[in-house]
Backbone as a printed PyTorch tensor [residue, N CA C, xyz], in Angstrom:
tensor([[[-16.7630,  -5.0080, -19.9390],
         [-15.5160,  -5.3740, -19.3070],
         [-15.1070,  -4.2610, -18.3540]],

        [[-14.0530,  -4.9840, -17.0750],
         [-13.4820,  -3.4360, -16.4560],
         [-12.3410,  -4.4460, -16.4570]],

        [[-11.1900,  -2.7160, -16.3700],
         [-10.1380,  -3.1540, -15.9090],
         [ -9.9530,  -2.5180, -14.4220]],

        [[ -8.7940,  -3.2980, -14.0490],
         [ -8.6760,  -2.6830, -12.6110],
         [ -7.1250,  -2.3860, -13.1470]],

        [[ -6.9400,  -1.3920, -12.5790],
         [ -4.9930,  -0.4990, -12.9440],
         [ -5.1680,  -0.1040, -12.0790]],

        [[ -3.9670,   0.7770, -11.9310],
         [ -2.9950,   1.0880, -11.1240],
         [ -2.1580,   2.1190, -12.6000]],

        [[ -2.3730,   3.9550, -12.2640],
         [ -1.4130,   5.0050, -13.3650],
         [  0.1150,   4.0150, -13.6100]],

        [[  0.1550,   3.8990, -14.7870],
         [  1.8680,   3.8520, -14.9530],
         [  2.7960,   2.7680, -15.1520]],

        [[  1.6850,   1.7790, -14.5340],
         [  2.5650,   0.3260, -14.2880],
         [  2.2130,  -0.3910, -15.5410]],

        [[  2.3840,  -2.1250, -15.2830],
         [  2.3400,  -2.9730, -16.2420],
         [  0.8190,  -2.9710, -16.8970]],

        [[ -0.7840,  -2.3770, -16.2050],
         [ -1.8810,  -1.9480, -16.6170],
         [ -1.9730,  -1.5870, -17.5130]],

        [[ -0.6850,  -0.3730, -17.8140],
         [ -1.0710,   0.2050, -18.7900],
         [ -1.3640,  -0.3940, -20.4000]],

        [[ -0.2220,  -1.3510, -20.7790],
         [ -0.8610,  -2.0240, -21.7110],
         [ -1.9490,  -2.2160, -22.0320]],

        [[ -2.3960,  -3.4380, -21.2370],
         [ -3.7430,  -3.8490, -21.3850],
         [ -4.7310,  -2.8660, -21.5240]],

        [[ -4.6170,  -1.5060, -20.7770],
         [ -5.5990,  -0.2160, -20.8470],
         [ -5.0000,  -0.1570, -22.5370]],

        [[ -4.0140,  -0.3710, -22.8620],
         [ -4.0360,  -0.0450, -24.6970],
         [ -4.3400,  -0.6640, -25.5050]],

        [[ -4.4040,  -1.8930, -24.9010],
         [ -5.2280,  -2.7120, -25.8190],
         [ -6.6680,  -2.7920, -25.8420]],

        [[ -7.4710,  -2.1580, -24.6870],
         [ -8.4570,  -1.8940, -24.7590],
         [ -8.7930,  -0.9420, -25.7980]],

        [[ -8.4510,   0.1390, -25.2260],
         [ -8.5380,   1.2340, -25.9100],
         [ -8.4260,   1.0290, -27.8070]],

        [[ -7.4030,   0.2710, -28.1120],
         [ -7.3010,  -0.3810, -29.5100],
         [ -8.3850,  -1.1430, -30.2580]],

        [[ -8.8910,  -1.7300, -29.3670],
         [-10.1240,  -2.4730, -29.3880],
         [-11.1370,  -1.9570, -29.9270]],

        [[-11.5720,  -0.8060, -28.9600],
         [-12.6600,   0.1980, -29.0950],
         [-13.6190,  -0.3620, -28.6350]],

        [[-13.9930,  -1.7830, -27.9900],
         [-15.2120,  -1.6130, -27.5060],
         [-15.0870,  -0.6900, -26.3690]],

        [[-16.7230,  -0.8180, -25.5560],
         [-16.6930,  -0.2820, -24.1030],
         [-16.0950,  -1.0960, -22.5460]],

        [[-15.6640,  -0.2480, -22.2060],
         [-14.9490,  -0.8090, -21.1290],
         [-14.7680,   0.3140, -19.6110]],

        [[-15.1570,  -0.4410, -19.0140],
         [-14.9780,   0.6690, -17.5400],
         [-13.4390,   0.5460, -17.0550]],

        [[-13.3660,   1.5060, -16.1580],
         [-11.8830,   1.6370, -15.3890],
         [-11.9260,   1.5990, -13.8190]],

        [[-11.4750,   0.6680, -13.3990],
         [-11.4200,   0.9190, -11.6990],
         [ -9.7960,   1.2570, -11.2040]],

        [[ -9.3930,   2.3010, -10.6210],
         [ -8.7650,   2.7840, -10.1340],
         [ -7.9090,   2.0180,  -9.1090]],

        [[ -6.9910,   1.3910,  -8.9330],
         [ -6.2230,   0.0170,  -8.0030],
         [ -5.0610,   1.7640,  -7.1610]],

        [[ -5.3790,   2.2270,  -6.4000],
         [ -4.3490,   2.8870,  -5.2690],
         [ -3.4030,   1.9710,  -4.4720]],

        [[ -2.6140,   1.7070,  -5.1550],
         [ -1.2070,   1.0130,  -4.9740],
         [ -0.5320,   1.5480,  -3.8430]],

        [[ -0.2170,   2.9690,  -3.7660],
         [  0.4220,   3.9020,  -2.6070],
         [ -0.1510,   3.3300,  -1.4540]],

        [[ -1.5080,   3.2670,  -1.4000],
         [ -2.5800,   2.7720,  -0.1740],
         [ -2.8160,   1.6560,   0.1550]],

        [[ -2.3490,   0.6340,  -0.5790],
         [ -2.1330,  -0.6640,  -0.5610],
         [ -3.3910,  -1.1780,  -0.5790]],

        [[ -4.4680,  -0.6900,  -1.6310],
         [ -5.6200,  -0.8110,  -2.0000],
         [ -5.3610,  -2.3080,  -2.6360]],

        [[ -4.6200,  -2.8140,  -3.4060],
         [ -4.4380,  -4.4440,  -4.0590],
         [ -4.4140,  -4.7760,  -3.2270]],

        [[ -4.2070,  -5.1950,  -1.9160],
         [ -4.1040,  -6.0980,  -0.9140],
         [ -5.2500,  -6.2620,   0.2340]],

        [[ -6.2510,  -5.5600,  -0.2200],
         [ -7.6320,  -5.3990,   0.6400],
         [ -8.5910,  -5.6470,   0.1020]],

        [[ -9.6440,  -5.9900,   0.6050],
         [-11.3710,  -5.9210,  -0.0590],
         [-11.3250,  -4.5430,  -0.3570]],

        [[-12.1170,  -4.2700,  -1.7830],
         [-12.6530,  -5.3120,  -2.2170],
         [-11.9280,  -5.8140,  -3.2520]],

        [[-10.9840,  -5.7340,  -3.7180],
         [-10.4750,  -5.8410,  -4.5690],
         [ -9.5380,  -7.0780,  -4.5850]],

        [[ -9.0960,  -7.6590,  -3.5180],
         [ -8.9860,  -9.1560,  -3.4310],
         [-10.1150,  -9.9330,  -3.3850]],

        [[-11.4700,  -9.6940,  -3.6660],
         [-12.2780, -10.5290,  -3.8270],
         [-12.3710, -10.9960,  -5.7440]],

        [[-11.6900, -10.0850,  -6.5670],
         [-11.5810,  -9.7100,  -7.4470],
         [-10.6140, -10.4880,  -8.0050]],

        [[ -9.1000, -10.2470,  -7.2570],
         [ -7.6540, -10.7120,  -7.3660],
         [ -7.1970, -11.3470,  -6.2650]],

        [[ -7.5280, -12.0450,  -5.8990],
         [ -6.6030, -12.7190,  -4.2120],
         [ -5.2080, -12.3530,  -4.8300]],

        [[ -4.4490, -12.5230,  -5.7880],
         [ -3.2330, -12.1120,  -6.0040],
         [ -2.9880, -10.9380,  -5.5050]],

        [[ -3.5220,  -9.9980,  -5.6070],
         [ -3.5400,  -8.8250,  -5.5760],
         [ -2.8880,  -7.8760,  -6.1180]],

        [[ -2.9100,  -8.1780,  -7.5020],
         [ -1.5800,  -7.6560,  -8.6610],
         [ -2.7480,  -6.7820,  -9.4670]],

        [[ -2.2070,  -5.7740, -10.4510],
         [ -3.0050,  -5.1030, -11.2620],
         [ -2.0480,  -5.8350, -12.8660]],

        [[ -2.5570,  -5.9280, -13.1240],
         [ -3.8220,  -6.1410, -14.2480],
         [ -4.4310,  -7.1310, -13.6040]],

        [[ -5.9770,  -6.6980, -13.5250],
         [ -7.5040,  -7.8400, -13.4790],
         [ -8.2190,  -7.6510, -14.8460]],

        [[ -8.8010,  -8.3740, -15.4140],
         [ -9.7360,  -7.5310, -16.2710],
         [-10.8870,  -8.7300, -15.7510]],

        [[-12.5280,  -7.8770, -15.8250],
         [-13.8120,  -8.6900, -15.0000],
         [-14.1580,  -8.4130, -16.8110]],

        [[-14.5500,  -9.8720, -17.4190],
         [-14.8440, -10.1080, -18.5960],
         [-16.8630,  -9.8520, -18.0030]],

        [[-17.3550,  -9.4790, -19.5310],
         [-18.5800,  -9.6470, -19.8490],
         [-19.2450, -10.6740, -18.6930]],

        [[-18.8100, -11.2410, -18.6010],
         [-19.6570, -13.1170, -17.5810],
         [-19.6640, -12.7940, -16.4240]],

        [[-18.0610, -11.9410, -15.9590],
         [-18.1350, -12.1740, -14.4130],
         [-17.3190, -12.5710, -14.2440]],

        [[-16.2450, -13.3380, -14.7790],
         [-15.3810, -14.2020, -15.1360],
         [-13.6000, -12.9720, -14.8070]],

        [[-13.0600, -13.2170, -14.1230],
         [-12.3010, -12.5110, -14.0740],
         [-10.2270, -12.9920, -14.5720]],

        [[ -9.7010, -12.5910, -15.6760],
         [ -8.6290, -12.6950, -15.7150],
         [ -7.4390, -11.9460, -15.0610]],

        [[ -5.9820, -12.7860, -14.8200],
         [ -5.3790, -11.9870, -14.3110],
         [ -3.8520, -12.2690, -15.2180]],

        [[ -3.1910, -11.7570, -14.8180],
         [ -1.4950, -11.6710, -15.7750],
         [ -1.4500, -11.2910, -16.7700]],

        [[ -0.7830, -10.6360, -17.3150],
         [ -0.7160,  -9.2270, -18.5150],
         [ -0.6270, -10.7020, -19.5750]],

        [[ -0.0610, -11.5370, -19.9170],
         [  0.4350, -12.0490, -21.0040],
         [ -1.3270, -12.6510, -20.9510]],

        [[ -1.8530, -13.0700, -20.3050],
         [ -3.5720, -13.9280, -20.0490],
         [ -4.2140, -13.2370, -21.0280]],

        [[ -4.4930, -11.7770, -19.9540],
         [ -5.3630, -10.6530, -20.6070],
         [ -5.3420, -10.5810, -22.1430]],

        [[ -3.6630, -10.1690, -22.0430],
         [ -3.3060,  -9.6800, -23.6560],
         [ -3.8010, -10.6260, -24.6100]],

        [[ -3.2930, -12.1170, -24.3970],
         [ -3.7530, -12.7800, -25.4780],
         [ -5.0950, -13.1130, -25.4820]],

        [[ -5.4900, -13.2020, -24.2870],
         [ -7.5030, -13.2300, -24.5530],
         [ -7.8750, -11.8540, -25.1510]],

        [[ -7.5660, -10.6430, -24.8430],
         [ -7.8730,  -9.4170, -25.5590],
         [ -7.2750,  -9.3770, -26.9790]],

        [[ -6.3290, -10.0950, -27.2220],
         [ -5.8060, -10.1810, -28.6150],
         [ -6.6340, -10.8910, -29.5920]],

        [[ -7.1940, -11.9460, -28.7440],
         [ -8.5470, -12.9070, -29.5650],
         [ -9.1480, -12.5850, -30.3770]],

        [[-10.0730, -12.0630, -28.9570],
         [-11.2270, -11.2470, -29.3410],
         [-11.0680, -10.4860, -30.2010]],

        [[ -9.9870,  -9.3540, -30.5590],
         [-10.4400,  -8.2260, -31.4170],
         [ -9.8450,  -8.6880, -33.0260]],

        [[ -9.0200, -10.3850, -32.6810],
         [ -8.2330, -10.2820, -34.0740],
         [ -7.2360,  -9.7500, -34.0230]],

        [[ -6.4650,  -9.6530, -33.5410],
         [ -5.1010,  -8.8770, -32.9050],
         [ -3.7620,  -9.9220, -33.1710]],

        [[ -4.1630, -10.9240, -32.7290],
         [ -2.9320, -11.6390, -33.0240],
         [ -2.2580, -11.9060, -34.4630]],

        [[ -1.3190, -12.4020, -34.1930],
         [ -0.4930, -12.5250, -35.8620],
         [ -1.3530, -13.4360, -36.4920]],

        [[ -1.4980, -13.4440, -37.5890],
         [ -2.0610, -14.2690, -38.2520],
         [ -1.2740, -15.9280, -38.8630]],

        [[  0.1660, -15.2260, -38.9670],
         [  1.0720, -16.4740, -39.2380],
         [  1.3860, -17.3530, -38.0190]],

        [[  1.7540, -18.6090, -37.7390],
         [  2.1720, -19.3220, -36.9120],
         [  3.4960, -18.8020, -36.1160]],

        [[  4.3880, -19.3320, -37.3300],
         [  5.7070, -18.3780, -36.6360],
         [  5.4810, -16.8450, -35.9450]],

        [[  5.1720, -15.7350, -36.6330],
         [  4.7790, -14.4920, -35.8520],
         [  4.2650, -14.8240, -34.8540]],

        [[  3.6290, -15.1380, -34.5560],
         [  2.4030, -15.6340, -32.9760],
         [  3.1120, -15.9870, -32.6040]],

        [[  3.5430, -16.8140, -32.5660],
         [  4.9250, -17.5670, -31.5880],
         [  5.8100, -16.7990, -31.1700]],

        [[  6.3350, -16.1260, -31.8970],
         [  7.5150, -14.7110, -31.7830],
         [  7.2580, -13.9810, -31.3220]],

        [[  5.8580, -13.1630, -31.2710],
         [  5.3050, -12.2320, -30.6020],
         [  4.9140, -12.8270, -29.0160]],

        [[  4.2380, -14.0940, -28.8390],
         [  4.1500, -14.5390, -27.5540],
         [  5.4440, -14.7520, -26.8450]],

        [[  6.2680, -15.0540, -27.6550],
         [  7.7290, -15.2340, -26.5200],
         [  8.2620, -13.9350, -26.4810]],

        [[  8.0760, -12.8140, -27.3480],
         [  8.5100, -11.8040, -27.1740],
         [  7.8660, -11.1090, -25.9620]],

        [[  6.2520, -11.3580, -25.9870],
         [  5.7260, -10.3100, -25.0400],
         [  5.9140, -11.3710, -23.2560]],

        [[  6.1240, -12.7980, -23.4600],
         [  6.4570, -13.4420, -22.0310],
         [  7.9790, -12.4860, -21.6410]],

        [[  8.9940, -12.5210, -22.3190],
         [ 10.6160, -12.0400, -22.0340],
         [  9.9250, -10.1920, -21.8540]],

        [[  9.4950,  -9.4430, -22.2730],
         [  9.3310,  -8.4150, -21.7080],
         [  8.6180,  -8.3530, -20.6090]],

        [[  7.4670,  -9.0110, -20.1540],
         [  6.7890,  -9.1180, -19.1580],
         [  7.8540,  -9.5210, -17.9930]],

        [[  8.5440, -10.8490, -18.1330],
         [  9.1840, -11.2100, -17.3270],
         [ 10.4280, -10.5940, -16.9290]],

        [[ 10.9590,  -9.5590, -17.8610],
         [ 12.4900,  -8.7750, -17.5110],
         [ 11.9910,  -7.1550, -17.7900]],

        [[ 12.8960,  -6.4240, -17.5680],
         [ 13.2160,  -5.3410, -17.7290],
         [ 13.9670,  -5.3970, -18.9180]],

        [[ 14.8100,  -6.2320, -19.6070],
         [ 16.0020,  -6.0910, -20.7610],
         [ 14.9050,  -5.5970, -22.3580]],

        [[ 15.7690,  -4.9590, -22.8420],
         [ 14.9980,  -4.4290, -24.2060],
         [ 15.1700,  -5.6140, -24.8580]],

        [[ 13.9630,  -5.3850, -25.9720],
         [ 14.6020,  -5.9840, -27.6390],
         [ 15.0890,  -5.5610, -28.6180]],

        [[ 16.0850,  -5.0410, -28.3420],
         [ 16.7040,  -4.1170, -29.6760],
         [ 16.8910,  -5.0440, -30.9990]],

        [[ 17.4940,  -6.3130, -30.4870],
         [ 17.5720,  -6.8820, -31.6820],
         [ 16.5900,  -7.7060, -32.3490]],

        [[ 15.4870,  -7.9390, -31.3500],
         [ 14.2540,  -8.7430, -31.6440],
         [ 13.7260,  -7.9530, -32.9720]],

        [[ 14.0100,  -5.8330, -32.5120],
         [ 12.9830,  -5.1760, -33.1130],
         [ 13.7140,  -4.3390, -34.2010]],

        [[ 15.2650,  -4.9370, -34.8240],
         [ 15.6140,  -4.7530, -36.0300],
         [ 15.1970,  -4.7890, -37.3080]],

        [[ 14.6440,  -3.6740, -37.7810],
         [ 14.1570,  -4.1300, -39.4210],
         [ 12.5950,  -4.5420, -39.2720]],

        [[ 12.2130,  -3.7110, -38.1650],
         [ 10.4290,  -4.1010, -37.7150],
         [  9.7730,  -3.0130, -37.1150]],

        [[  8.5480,  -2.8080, -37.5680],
         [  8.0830,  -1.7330, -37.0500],
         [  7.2880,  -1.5660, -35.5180]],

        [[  6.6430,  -3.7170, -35.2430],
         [  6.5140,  -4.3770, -34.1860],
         [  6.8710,  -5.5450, -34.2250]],

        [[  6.9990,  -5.7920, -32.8220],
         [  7.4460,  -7.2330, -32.4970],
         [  6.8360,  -8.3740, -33.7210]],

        [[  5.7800,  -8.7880, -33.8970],
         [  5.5070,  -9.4020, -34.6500],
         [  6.0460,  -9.0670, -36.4670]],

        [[  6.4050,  -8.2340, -36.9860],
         [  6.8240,  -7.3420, -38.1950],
         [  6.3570,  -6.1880, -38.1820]],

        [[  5.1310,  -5.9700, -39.3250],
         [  4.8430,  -4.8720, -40.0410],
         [  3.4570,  -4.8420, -39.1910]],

        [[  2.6630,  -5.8300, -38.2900],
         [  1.3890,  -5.5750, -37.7480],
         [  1.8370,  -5.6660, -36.2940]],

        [[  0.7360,  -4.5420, -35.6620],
         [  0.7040,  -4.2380, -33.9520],
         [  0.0630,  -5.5010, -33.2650]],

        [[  0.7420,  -6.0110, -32.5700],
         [  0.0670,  -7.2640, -31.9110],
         [ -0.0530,  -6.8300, -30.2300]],

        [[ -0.7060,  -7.6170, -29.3380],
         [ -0.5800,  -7.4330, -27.7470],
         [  0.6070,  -7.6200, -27.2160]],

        [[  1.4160,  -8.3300, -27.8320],
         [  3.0110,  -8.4820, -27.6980],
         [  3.8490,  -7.0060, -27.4730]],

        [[  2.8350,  -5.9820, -28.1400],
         [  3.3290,  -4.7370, -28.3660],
         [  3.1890,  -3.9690, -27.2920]],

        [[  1.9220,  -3.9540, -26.4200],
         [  1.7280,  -3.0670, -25.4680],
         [  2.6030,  -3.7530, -24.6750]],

        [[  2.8580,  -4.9580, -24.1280],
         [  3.7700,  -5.5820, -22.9040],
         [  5.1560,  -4.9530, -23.3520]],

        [[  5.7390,  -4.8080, -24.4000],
         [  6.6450,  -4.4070, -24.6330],
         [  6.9310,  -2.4920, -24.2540]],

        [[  5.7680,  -1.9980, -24.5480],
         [  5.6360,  -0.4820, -24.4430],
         [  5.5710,  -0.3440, -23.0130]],

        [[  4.6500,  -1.3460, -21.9980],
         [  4.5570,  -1.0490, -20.7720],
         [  6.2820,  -0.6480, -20.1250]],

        [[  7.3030,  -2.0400, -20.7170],
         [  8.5000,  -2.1480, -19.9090],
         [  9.5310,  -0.2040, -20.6320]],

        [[  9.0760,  -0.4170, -21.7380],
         [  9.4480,   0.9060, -22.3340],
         [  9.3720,   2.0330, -21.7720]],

        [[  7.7650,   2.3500, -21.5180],
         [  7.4260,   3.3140, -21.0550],
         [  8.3350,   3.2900, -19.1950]],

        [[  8.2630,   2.6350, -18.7360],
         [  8.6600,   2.1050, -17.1060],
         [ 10.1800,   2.7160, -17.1460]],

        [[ 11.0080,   2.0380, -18.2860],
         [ 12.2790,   2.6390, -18.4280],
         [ 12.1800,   3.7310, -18.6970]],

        [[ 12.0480,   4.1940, -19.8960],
         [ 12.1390,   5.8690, -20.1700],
         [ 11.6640,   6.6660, -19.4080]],

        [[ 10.1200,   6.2710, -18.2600],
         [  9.9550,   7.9750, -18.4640],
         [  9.6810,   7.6430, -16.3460]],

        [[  9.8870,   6.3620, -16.0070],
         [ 10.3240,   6.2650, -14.2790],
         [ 11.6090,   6.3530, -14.1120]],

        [[ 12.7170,   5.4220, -15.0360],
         [ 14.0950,   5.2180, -14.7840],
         [ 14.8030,   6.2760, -15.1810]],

        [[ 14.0610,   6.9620, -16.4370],
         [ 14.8520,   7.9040, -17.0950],
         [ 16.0980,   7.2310, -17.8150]],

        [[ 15.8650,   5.7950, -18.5360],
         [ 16.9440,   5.2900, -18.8880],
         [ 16.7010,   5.4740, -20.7880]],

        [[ 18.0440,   6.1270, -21.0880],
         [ 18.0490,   5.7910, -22.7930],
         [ 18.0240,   4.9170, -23.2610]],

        [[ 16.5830,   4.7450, -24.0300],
         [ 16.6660,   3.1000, -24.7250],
         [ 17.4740,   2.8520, -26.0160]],

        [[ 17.3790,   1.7460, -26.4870],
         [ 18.5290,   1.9230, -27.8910],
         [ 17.4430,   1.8590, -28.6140]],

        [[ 18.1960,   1.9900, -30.0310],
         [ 17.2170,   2.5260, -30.9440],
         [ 16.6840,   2.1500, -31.4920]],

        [[ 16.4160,   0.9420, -31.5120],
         [ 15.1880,   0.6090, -32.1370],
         [ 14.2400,  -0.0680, -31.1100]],

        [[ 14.3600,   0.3580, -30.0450],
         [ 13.3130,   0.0220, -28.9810],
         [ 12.6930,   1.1800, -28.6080]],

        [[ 14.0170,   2.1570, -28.9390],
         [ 13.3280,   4.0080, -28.8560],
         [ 12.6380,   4.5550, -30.2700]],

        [[ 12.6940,   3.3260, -31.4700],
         [ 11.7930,   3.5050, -32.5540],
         [ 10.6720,   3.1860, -32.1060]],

        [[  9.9040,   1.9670, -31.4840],
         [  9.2630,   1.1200, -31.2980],
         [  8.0580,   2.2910, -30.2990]],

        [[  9.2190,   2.5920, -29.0150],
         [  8.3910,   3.3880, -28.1830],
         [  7.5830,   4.4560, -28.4840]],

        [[  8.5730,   5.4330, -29.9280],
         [  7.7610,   6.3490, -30.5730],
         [  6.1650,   6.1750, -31.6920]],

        [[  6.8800,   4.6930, -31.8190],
         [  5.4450,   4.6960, -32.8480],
         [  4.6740,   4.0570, -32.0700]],

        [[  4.5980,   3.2180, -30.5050],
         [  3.6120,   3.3120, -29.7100],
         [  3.1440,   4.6450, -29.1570]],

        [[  4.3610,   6.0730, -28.8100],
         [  3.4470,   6.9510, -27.6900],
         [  2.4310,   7.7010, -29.5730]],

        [[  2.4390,   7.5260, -30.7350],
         [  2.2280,   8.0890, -31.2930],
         [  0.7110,   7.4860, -31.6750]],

        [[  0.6730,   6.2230, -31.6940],
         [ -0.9520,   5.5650, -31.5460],
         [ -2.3530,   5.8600, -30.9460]],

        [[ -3.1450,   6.7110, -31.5300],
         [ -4.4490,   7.4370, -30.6970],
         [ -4.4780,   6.5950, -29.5640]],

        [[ -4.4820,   5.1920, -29.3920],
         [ -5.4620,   4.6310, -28.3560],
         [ -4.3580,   4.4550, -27.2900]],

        [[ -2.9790,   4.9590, -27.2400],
         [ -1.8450,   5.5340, -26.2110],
         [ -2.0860,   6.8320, -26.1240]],

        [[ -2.2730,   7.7080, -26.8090],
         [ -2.8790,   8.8080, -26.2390],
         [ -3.9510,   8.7580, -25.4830]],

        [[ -5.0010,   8.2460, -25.7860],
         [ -5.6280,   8.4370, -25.1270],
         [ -5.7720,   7.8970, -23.2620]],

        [[ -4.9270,   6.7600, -23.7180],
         [ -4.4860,   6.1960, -22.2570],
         [ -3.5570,   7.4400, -21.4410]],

        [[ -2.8650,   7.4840, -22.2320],
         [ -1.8490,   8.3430, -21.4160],
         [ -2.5570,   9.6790, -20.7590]],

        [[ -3.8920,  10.2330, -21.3990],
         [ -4.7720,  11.3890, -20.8670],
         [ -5.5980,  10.9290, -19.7070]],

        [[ -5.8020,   9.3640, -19.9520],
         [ -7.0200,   8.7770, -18.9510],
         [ -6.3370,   8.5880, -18.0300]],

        [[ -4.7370,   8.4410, -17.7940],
         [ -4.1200,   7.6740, -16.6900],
         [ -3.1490,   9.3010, -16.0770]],

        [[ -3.6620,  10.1210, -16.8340],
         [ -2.7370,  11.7210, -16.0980],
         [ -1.3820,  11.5800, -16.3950]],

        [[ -0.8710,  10.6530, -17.5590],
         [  0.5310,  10.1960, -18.0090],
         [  0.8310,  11.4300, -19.0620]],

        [[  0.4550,  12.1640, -19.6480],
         [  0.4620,  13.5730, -20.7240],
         [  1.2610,  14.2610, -19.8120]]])
C-alpha cells in the first residue's frame, strides 16, 4: 500500500491507522504549499486532488478519510465488533470529518469513541484534535483533551508524529 499525505492535515489519521496496522506501507509526500495535489502526477492518482489517497495492493486507489478508514478498519479487524458501536463510531468519525466541533459528550465515560476499544473512528477524531490543539492552539474540553492524550500516547502516533516532523 502507499499513502499519499500531506505533514499535519486530515492524512494524518489514516498514516495512524496504518501504522496501527503494522503491515508495510510506503509514504508519498503530497507538497500542499506547492500545490503539488493539483498537478501530475498526482492527479493521475486523485483527480480530486485532496490528501488522503491510499494506492491499495491491486492498484486500486481509495480516496476520503471516512473510505480509507473503514476499508483500513476491515482489513486489520479494527472495527467495533457490536452493531450499535459501529454505527456510533461511523457517525462519530463522519461528524468529525465533516466539522471542526468536538465530542465532549459523545466521549463521556469512554476511553474511545466506540467505548473501551480504539476504532478508525478514533484517528478522524485525533486528526480534528490534533488540527485544533496544536494549529489553532485552541483548549479542548476534557474529555476530548482525555481522548487526545491517550491518542498522542499510542506508539503508532508516535511514530507518525516522528515520520511526519510533528515531535
Amino acid at each position: 500500500m502507499k499513502l499519499f499525505y500531506a505533514p499535519g492535515v486530515c492524512s494524518i489519521g489514516i498514516h495512524v491507522l496504518l501504522e496501527e496496522i503494522g503491515k508495510p506501507y510506503q509514504l508519498e509526500l503530497i507538497n500542499l504549499r506547492e500545490g503539488a495535489q493539483f498537478k501530475p502526477p498526482f492527479t493521475a492518482v486523485s483527480p480530486k486532488g485532496k490528501v488522503p489517497a491510499l494506492e491499495r495492493d491491486d492498484g486500486s486507489v481509495l480516496t476520503e478519510f471516512p473510505v480509507i478508514a473503514r476499508w483500513l478498519g476491515r482489513q486489520a479487524n479494527l472495527l467495533p465488533k457490536e452493531e450499535e458501536a459501529d454505527t456510533r463510531a461511523m457517525e462519530a468519525m463522519e461528524y468529525a470529518v465533516g466539522t471542526m466541533h468536538v465530542l465532549d459528550k459523545a466521549l463521556a465515560g469512554k476511553s474511545y469513541i466506540a467505548g473501551s476499544e480504539f476504532s478508525p473512528a478514533d484517528t478522524a477524531l485525533f486528526y480534528c484534535e490534533f488540527w485544533a490543539a496544536k494549529r489553532l492552539n485552541m483548549k479542548l474540553p476534557a474529555n476530548v483533551a482525555a481522548h487526545y492524550d491517550r491518542m498522542m500516547a499510542r506508539p503508532s502516533v508516535q511514530r507518525v508524529m516522528q515520520q511526519e516532523g510533528l515531535n
